[in-house]
Amino acid sequence: MVGVLFQSDILVFLFNGLLITLEIAFFSLLFSMVFGIVLGIIRFGGNKTLSSMAAVYIDSVRNLPSLLFILAARFMTTLPPIYSTVLAMSVFGTAIVAEIIRGGLNSIGKGQWEAAKSQGFGFLKTLRYIILPQALRNMIPPLMSQTTTVIKDTSFAWAVGIEEITGRGMIIMGKYNSTPQVFALFGMIAAIYFILNYSLSLYSRNLHKSLAHRSF
């Protein structure tokens, strides 16, 4: 009875759902990184007013569930479901990335800034050439952790009707709903998430070790 789940049409159906999962994760991460870097720098070194505004946004968003943003974006906008989900996850992810960036910048001693200033470097040049290359080593583990979190959080998208891999699993369960079949189905989906995220974790560790042996 379980073997029916391994038919080619079901596997293709799940694979297409995985592509949607990766599409949502990719664009959510892309926008989160772009806006998160800017917001993190503002939070770290902006003027007091902008820094305070960034802090309010970061603290407010980080203490709310991401599913709430997905539901709000879906039912409070006229965007198609996949676009509203990317918007919601980007808004949420921006706050997380911004805090990672701020933490990474704070991990570099003030002496680096003072040395750069003594050489005539401005704020942006100091960031680009001196601080960020060093801070990157400290940012990689939490950034990769955020990447795996985003991939896992795409599973919430089925709540707004998106047929990503978890949503397609729910559809299949409507037809094959015996206990062994349900167990096998979601075991298969869990294995896909695990392989994907564990591979990213291994890559993160290797990259972190590689950067740790470099000198800046």
C-alpha atoms as one frame of an Amber mdcrd trajectory, in Angstrom:
protein
   0.000   0.000   0.000   2.885   2.341   0.764   4.590   1.577  -2.544   1.874
   3.454  -4.441   3.390   6.705  -3.154   6.518   6.034  -5.192   4.729   6.127
  -8.521   6.349   8.456 -11.028   3.382  10.834 -11.215   3.351  11.338  -7.447
   7.108  11.841  -7.296   6.936  14.395 -10.127   4.054  16.119  -8.330   6.165
  16.402  -5.167   9.242  17.487  -7.117   7.312  20.351  -8.705   6.209  21.338
  -5.211   9.856  21.342  -4.135  10.648  23.749  -6.974   7.978  26.118  -5.672
   9.446  25.777  -2.175  12.898  26.693  -3.462  11.512  29.569  -5.531   9.799
  31.116  -2.497  12.893  30.578  -0.347  15.264  32.028  -2.961  13.393  35.281
  -3.492  12.600  35.667   0.210  16.282  35.285   1.045  17.343  37.601  -1.772
  15.127  40.462  -0.616  15.877  39.768   3.044  19.618  39.962   2.413  19.438
  43.184   0.400  17.191  45.061   2.823  18.620  43.346   5.901  22.163  44.480
   5.115  21.003  48.077   4.682  18.872  47.984   7.827  21.640  46.300   9.830
  24.140  48.975   8.861  21.637  51.698   9.755  20.999  50.007  13.090  24.739
  49.765  13.725  26.079  53.080  12.548  23.232  55.340  11.510  22.228  58.480
  13.343  20.302  58.002  16.559  16.885  58.632  15.030  17.324  56.168  12.173
  18.995  53.643  14.449  16.089  53.831  16.899  13.552  53.413  14.100  15.449
  50.389  12.793  15.573  48.932  16.315  11.795  49.276  16.703  11.215  47.484
  13.400  13.690  44.704  14.172  12.448  44.069  17.712   8.790  44.205  16.707
   9.100  41.824  13.780  11.437  39.330  15.455   8.962  38.791  18.299   6.031
  37.875  16.060   5.423  34.532  14.295   6.266  34.416  10.594   2.934  32.682
   9.864   1.136  35.804  11.056   2.932  37.846   8.395   2.076  35.294   5.711
  -1.612  35.354   6.615  -1.668  39.143   6.877   0.038  39.641   3.522  -2.326
  37.176   1.864  -5.592  38.586   3.192  -4.668  42.248   3.530  -3.233  42.709
   0.035  -4.409  41.916  -3.487  -1.165  40.174  -4.396  -1.247  36.607  -5.754
  -0.562  34.052  -2.990   3.043  33.308  -3.975   3.929  37.005  -4.201   2.275
  37.811  -0.886   4.166  34.937   0.749   7.497  36.185  -0.592   6.612  39.679
   0.637   5.711  38.423   4.104   8.783  36.232   4.462  10.992  39.062   3.179
   9.569  41.508   5.710  10.144  38.987   8.481  13.553  37.865   7.218  14.825
  41.420   6.832  14.608  41.922  10.592  16.478  38.685  11.283  19.233  39.420
   8.762  19.571  42.991  10.022  20.222  41.732  13.545  22.787  39.234  12.225
  24.570  42.016  10.341  24.558  44.272  13.396  25.919  41.474  15.559  28.658
  40.723  13.056  29.709  44.363  12.871  29.721  44.629  16.656  32.071  41.647
  16.855  34.889  43.715  15.341  36.832  45.778  17.862  36.718  49.569  17.855
  40.443  49.610  17.258  39.828  48.563  13.643  37.608  51.597  13.105  40.115
  53.919  14.757  42.976  52.539  12.677  40.980  53.003   9.481  40.007  56.524
  10.469  43.641  57.395  11.118  44.386  56.342   7.535  41.705  58.656   6.165
  39.035  56.017   5.510  35.424  57.116   5.685  32.584  55.063   7.177  31.606
  53.242   3.981  35.174  52.503   2.900  35.996  51.183   6.349  32.971  48.906
   6.177  33.771  47.646   2.705  37.502  47.078   2.936  38.200  46.410   6.609
  35.189  45.576   8.767  32.929  43.472   6.531  35.634  41.029   5.352  36.420
  40.248   8.997  32.815  40.274  10.207  31.769  37.915   7.420  33.397  34.995
   9.220  31.147  35.601  12.218  28.054  36.178  10.095  28.203  33.012   8.002
  26.890  30.516  10.620  23.819  32.589  11.601  23.134  33.555   7.976  23.188
  29.916   6.914  21.002  29.072   9.880  18.557  31.717   8.682  18.669  30.176
   5.201  17.602  26.786   6.527  14.917  28.455   8.662  13.484  30.196   5.603
  13.388  26.934   3.674  11.527  25.269   6.547   9.168  28.226   6.982   8.022
  27.957   3.369   5.909  25.052   4.649   3.572  27.671   6.153   2.649  28.736
   2.627   0.210  25.857   2.260  -2.006  27.706   4.768  -2.727  30.319   2.075
  -3.271  27.831  -0.716   0.215  27.536  -2.222   1.053  24.060  -3.448   4.659
  23.891  -2.323   5.998  20.536  -1.216   4.130  20.429   2.104   0.934  21.660
   0.480   1.210  18.984  -2.182   1.756  16.456   0.550  -1.577  17.526   2.054
  -3.226  17.073  -1.345  -1.786  13.576  -1.746  -2.903  12.726   1.778  -6.477
  13.396   0.707  -6.258  10.325  -1.538  -3.819   8.113   0.326  -4.791   8.556
   3.949  -4.121   5.268   5.667  -1.758   5.552   8.637   1.181   3.794   6.895
   0.701   5.914   3.769   0.535   9.179   5.716   3.604   8.164   7.711   5.518
   7.281   4.536   4.381  10.425   2.717   5.470  12.884   5.369   8.545  10.823
   6.114   9.496  11.331   2.462   8.877  15.081   2.690  10.819  15.291   5.960
  13.730  13.456   4.332  13.779  15.998   1.488  13.863  18.917   3.933  16.551
  17.196   5.987  18.828  16.430   3.016  18.486  19.966   1.697  19.086  21.725
   5.000  21.789  19.359   6.232  23.697  19.887   2.981  23.529  23.627   3.538
  24.743  23.172   7.112  27.749  21.153   5.949  28.552  23.766   3.319  28.305
  26.487   5.982  30.741  24.673   8.271  33.275  24.148   5.496  32.994  27.756
   4.356  33.395  29.021   7.907  36.505  26.886   8.420  37.934  28.079   5.131
  37.456  31.737   6.029  38.796  31.176   9.541  42.169  30.204   8.094  42.422
  33.363   6.017  43.928  36.564   7.311  42.508  39.942   6.421
